[in-house]
Amino acid sequence: MTTAAMSMTHPRTAPALERVTVALLLCFVASLQISIAAANILLALMMVCWIAQIAQEKTAPEAPRFFWPLVAYAAATLVISAFSLDPRTSFIDDKQLVLLVIVPAVYHIARGERAAQVVDVIVSVGAASAAYGIIQYGLLHYDNLGRRPEGAMSHYMTYSGLLMLVICAAAARLIFGRRGRVWPALVMPALVVALALTLGRSAWIGASVAIALLLALKDLRLTVVLPVFIALLFAIAPGTVTKRVMSIFDVQEPSNQDRLAMIEIGARIVKDRPLTGVGPNMIPRVYAEYRPDYAINQVNPHLHNVPLQIAAERGLPALAIWLWFVIALLAAHVRLFRKQADKVPAAAALAAVAAMLAAGLFEYNFGDSEFLMLFLVLVTLPFAAARGDNGTAAARG
């Protein structure tokens, strides 16, 4: 087919619209660590421009293969919501499923070398966010369990989860980057310190697992560096941090005890409603009914465990679909990591999945909108980068 024929079949998008769409993507990614309201507005604007772009190109939206388990998970959630204890409340909660459109949008907009730009934005804004968190701790007395650094976010758990994902991106850039390693090397200390000061134990665990994975992918022998680094950090950390670290191993610590109670609550709910669960956003409604006597809190918004929360809210079939998504995602990332010359996007994505899974055993991070948005961006970038290198078919995973 001639070049002219190809142009007629796939007409080029107006450069101005394409530039605006890319700019909106970068602004959206930056805003994720600054303001959820701004992020939602920028996401909406980006989607409008992206739809206009593909309409002008006269092409259908595309997505990597891991997107289809997510679509199945969304469909299962909607079906299950009809069987919820309160369908109206569950359907309202399902609005978060709209965020899944981030995957095909990023896959199209961030293709080729733009994926590296997105990683740069994530790390750079993360550095500023980390500095702000450190200032909150040092100057504004966000230095105890009742008042922790939260950056520009509304909750310290969201802040710590976002820092965890930024660390994944920065560490991947530092370990696997072929150039431009100075910037991630400069910001990593601030990111690590800020994460430590949040006192978020689940994010600590997730970041540690992610970095261990990246070191192992580079050279298995490098993994010996991580425990040494953690020991040094522990030695120089403030007393509030060291005390928090030690609490991880204390079964009698109140929040640990409450998490054990939540495991029992989740198991009882799954036993009673294995196929449909109680419905999205229904855990607080039934918490008192299943709450054991040794539980600390009278009620919790969720069960602080991603697989358990999904099973209790949406049933075992939905959990199976979610696990299908995770396995498909990891398998595709491994293939891209082995194939791509620039391994940073795939390495960052693998680290992000590992961090989400590890931290998700102690926190329902997959249900946090800010976290989910940045997570979906990171895990889609390797496929978008591959579109510029090896063509669309290879990039689908």
XYZ file of C-alpha atoms in Angstrom:
397
model
C 0.000 0.000 0.000
C 1.375 3.437 -0.921
C 2.071 6.166 1.615
C -0.749 8.256 0.146
C -3.203 5.377 0.505
C -2.130 4.797 4.088
C -2.668 8.474 4.833
C -6.177 8.276 3.398
C -6.945 5.153 5.435
C -5.497 6.535 8.678
C -5.551 10.340 8.396
C -3.179 12.195 10.665
C -4.608 13.989 13.647
C -4.200 17.743 13.624
C -0.892 18.415 15.418
C -2.512 21.035 17.655
C -5.127 18.601 19.010
C -2.492 15.938 19.559
C -0.260 18.363 21.460
C -3.161 19.463 23.648
C -4.074 15.843 24.426
C -0.492 15.005 25.415
C -0.260 18.162 27.533
C -3.494 17.251 29.315
C -2.158 13.756 30.021
C 0.996 15.187 31.591
C -1.032 17.693 33.625
C -3.425 14.958 34.736
C -0.547 12.734 35.871
C 1.039 15.652 37.723
C -2.218 16.577 39.451
C -2.687 13.090 40.879
C -0.268 13.962 43.673
C -1.670 17.456 44.184
C -5.466 17.531 43.986
C -8.085 14.877 43.288
C -10.497 17.586 42.099
C -7.976 18.918 39.595
C -7.135 15.355 38.535
C -10.789 14.576 37.809
C -11.229 17.773 35.779
C -8.051 17.192 33.793
C -8.994 13.547 33.224
C -12.362 14.624 31.817
C -10.724 17.185 29.515
C -8.131 14.650 28.409
C -10.837 12.120 27.596
C -12.738 14.656 25.492
C -9.610 15.507 23.497
C -8.646 11.844 23.167
C -12.095 10.918 21.841
C -11.897 13.814 19.394
C -8.445 12.636 18.342
C -9.463 9.044 17.600
C -12.608 10.306 15.873
C -10.458 12.497 13.643
C -8.112 9.590 12.956
C -11.159 7.409 12.222
C -9.740 4.581 14.315
C -11.275 2.484 17.070
C -9.952 2.728 20.637
C -7.377 0.055 21.462
C -6.105 -1.347 24.732
C -3.531 -3.879 25.938
C -4.867 -7.357 26.627
C -4.801 -6.972 30.412
C -7.593 -4.414 30.022
C -10.153 -7.109 29.232
C -9.962 -8.803 32.646
C -10.528 -5.310 34.080
C -13.604 -4.926 31.861
C -14.833 -8.322 33.076
C -14.200 -7.225 36.676
C -16.207 -4.044 36.072
C -19.061 -6.018 34.496
C -19.087 -8.478 37.396
C -19.175 -5.577 39.855
C -22.207 -4.073 38.148
C -24.039 -7.416 38.124
C -23.171 -8.058 41.756
C -24.374 -4.580 42.737
C -27.885 -5.627 41.712
C -27.738 -8.296 44.451
C -26.282 -5.920 47.041
C -27.855 -5.395 50.440
C -28.476 -1.850 49.174
C -28.242 -1.782 45.353
C -28.589 1.999 45.097
C -25.627 2.658 47.378
C -23.552 0.031 45.601
C -24.320 1.380 42.135
C -23.307 4.866 43.289
C -20.028 3.437 44.591
C -19.465 1.779 41.199
C -18.729 5.182 39.649
C -15.067 4.483 40.397
C -15.145 1.952 37.548
C -15.099 4.892 35.125
C -11.420 5.316 36.020
C -10.603 2.158 34.060
C -10.818 4.201 30.831
C -7.400 5.554 31.836
C -5.895 2.368 30.390
C -6.915 2.775 26.707
C -6.364 6.545 26.907
C -2.789 6.269 28.207
C -2.142 3.399 25.794
C -2.955 5.703 22.890
C -1.632 9.071 24.102
C 1.629 8.062 25.820
C 2.933 5.881 23.001
C 6.620 5.669 22.181
C 8.994 8.083 23.861
C 6.135 9.911 25.565
C 6.003 7.107 28.139
C 9.391 8.248 29.456
C 8.040 11.809 29.744
C 5.171 10.562 31.883
C 7.619 8.748 34.185
C 9.668 11.954 34.481
C 6.571 13.925 35.484
C 5.581 11.324 38.086
C 9.036 11.380 39.676
C 9.422 15.166 39.555
C 6.042 15.928 41.125
C 6.693 13.144 43.614
C 9.912 14.892 44.656
C 8.020 18.111 45.374
C 5.326 16.176 47.231
C 7.971 14.420 49.328
C 9.598 17.738 50.217
C 6.227 19.086 51.319
C 5.626 16.024 53.497
C 9.025 16.446 55.149
C 8.212 20.101 55.847
C 4.900 19.054 57.383
C 6.741 16.662 59.689
C 9.615 18.979 60.620
C 7.907 22.365 60.835
C 4.166 21.836 61.096
C 4.250 19.050 63.718
C 2.728 16.285 61.578
C 4.847 13.957 63.688
C 2.604 11.461 65.471
C 0.040 8.757 64.727
C -2.805 11.213 65.213
C -1.360 13.698 62.734
C 0.879 12.332 60.025
C 2.328 13.949 56.885
C -0.256 13.817 54.113
C 1.304 16.064 51.460
C -1.410 17.724 49.399
C -3.710 14.733 49.851
C -6.652 14.491 52.233
C -5.373 11.367 54.002
C -1.968 10.081 55.015
C -2.715 6.583 53.682
C -3.343 7.951 50.195
C -0.170 10.018 50.462
C 1.951 7.066 51.549
C 0.489 4.891 48.780
C 1.307 7.498 46.130
C 4.833 7.916 47.487
C 5.219 4.151 47.263
C 4.308 4.195 43.562
C 6.619 7.146 42.876
C 9.449 5.254 44.554
C 8.739 2.370 42.158
C 9.119 4.716 39.174
C 12.194 6.508 40.535
C 13.941 3.275 41.525
C 13.242 1.736 38.121
C 14.693 4.826 36.443
C 17.729 4.740 38.729
C 18.435 1.020 38.324
C 17.530 0.485 34.663
C 17.818 3.942 33.097
C 20.335 4.215 30.298
C 20.640 7.959 30.851
C 19.334 10.656 33.168
C 19.995 8.768 36.407
C 21.146 11.850 38.312
C 17.640 13.202 38.949
C 16.152 9.993 40.415
C 19.332 9.541 42.465
C 18.835 13.025 43.916
C 15.134 12.603 44.724
C 15.180 9.037 46.076
C 16.407 10.071 49.557
C 13.580 12.599 49.892
C 11.006 10.046 48.699
C 12.244 7.408 51.141
C 12.392 9.843 54.066
C 8.917 11.195 53.338
C 7.506 7.677 53.112
C 9.150 6.737 56.403
C 7.682 9.810 58.111
C 4.115 8.910 57.064
C 4.345 5.958 59.470
C 2.453 3.937 56.860
C 3.587 0.382 57.487
C 1.748 -1.155 54.528
C 3.435 1.296 52.136
C 6.802 0.563 53.759
C 6.311 -3.123 53.063
C 5.123 -2.479 49.520
C 8.070 -0.198 48.691
C 10.548 -2.695 50.180
C 9.110 -5.563 48.107
C 9.157 -3.400 44.967
C 12.781 -2.342 45.411
C 13.816 -5.908 46.213
C 12.172 -7.033 42.968
C 13.943 -4.337 40.930
C 17.310 -5.242 42.443
C 16.697 -8.923 41.739
C 15.763 -8.161 38.123
C 19.000 -6.226 37.716
C 21.242 -8.687 39.554
C 20.095 -11.092 42.253
C 23.245 -10.352 44.252
C 22.159 -6.736 44.675
C 19.302 -7.767 46.957
C 21.763 -7.933 49.866
C 21.910 -4.129 49.683
C 18.277 -3.687 50.729
C 18.414 -5.100 54.294
C 21.617 -3.153 54.921
C 19.939 0.054 53.755
C 16.828 -0.629 55.852
C 19.020 -1.264 58.905
C 20.860 2.041 58.381
C 17.581 3.893 57.922
C 16.214 2.287 61.078
C 19.338 3.348 63.010
C 19.036 7.040 62.122
C 15.228 7.321 62.060
C 13.299 9.357 64.666
C 11.883 7.495 67.616
C 8.331 7.624 66.267
C 9.466 5.804 63.136
C 11.489 3.114 64.928
C 8.637 2.503 67.352
C 6.268 2.145 64.408
C 8.606 -0.342 62.744
C 8.734 -2.476 65.873
C 4.945 -2.436 66.103
C 4.775 -4.478 62.888
C 5.808 -7.543 64.885
C 3.554 -6.904 67.913
C 0.373 -8.981 67.613
C -1.124 -7.162 70.599
C -0.706 -3.738 68.996
C -4.254 -2.345 68.569
C -4.209 -1.808 64.808
C -2.644 -5.250 64.270
C -5.275 -6.823 66.470
C -7.989 -5.006 64.556
C -6.615 -6.313 61.255
C -6.788 -9.860 62.584
C -10.411 -9.183 63.513
C -11.061 -7.915 59.979
C -9.693 -11.139 58.519
C -12.189 -13.064 60.627
C -15.001 -10.693 59.609
C -14.156 -11.068 55.935
C -13.993 -14.840 56.171
C -17.415 -14.970 57.834
C -18.950 -12.729 55.181
C -17.500 -14.845 52.373
C -18.819 -17.994 54.044
C -22.334 -16.497 54.201
C -22.335 -14.893 50.724
C -19.640 -16.597 48.602
C -21.051 -15.747 45.156
C -22.057 -12.092 45.428
C -20.659 -10.796 48.701
C -22.595 -8.088 50.515
C -22.167 -5.540 47.711
C -19.816 -2.611 47.042
C -19.615 -0.153 49.964
C -21.636 -2.484 52.185
C -18.911 -3.563 54.623
C -19.693 -0.740 57.099
C -23.367 -1.797 57.063
C -22.651 -5.361 58.191
C -19.503 -4.787 60.234
C -21.223 -4.838 63.620
C -23.043 -8.067 62.745
C -19.788 -9.922 62.083
C -17.494 -8.050 64.494
C -15.750 -10.333 67.048
C -15.395 -9.207 70.665
C -11.632 -8.638 70.416
C -11.949 -6.126 67.548
C -10.761 -2.638 68.458
C -12.848 -0.359 66.249
C -16.616 -0.467 66.269
C -16.678 -0.116 62.480
C -14.219 0.175 59.593
C -14.887 1.461 56.062
C -13.172 -1.583 54.568
C -11.210 -4.677 55.585
C -7.676 -3.366 54.936
C -6.904 -6.254 52.594
C -7.497 -6.121 48.830
C -8.315 -9.805 48.078
C -10.399 -10.147 51.230
C -12.282 -6.911 50.557
C -13.091 -7.952 46.986
C -14.260 -11.396 48.089
C -16.432 -10.011 50.900
C -17.886 -7.165 48.820
C -18.216 -8.844 45.435
C -17.897 -12.587 45.971
C -15.375 -15.248 45.015
C -16.090 -15.103 41.241
C -15.160 -11.396 41.223
C -12.001 -12.194 43.183
C -11.101 -14.846 40.592
C -11.516 -12.279 37.808
C -9.335 -9.781 39.693
C -6.641 -12.434 40.135
C -6.884 -13.137 36.385
C -6.203 -9.424 35.816
C -3.152 -9.460 38.107
C -1.669 -12.620 36.566
C -2.270 -11.397 33.006
C -0.721 -8.045 33.887
C 2.399 -9.546 35.455
C 2.918 -12.019 32.603
C 2.640 -9.256 29.999
C 5.012 -6.982 31.933
C 7.610 -9.735 32.166
C 7.437 -10.281 28.403
C 7.854 -6.573 27.710
C 10.674 -6.260 30.237
C 12.583 -8.966 28.390
C 11.925 -7.506 24.926
C 12.184 -3.741 25.308
C 15.487 -1.929 24.997
C 14.329 0.730 27.459
C 13.374 -1.350 30.473
C 12.348 1.548 32.726
C 8.567 1.557 32.000
C 8.221 -2.229 32.347
C 10.419 -2.303 35.456
C 8.412 0.513 37.065
C 5.177 -1.292 36.227
C 6.375 -4.606 37.667
C 7.478 -2.805 40.820
C 4.116 -1.023 41.058
C 2.191 -4.300 40.829
C 4.454 -5.938 43.413
C 4.055 -2.946 45.739
C 0.279 -2.883 45.313
C -0.003 -6.593 46.079
C 2.303 -6.484 49.120
C 0.824 -3.322 50.612
C -2.649 -4.514 49.625
C -2.459 -7.314 52.169
C -2.721 -4.626 54.856
C -4.593 -1.809 53.101
C -7.382 -1.621 50.526
C -5.269 0.480 48.169
C -6.984 -0.812 45.007
C -10.114 0.994 46.175
C -8.393 4.367 46.658
C -9.183 6.529 43.606
C -5.946 8.557 43.618
C -3.858 5.434 44.078
C -5.792 3.510 41.433
C -5.398 6.279 38.855
C -1.621 6.519 39.250
C -1.373 2.724 39.369
C -3.287 2.347 36.095
C -1.046 4.947 34.445
C 2.130 3.170 35.552
C 1.028 -0.330 34.531
C -0.121 0.879 31.088
C 3.039 2.827 30.192
C 5.136 -0.207 29.073
C 2.483 -1.106 26.495
C 2.245 2.495 25.316
C 6.035 2.675 24.999
C 6.034 -0.542 22.957
C 3.612 0.967 20.450
C 6.338 3.315 19.348
C 9.028 0.645 19.270
C 7.488 -2.553 17.932
C 4.008 -1.787 16.655
C 0.544 -2.064 18.107
C 0.144 -5.834 17.992
C 3.283 -6.517 20.026
C 2.348 -3.820 22.519
C -0.938 -5.441 23.510
C 0.807 -8.022 25.655
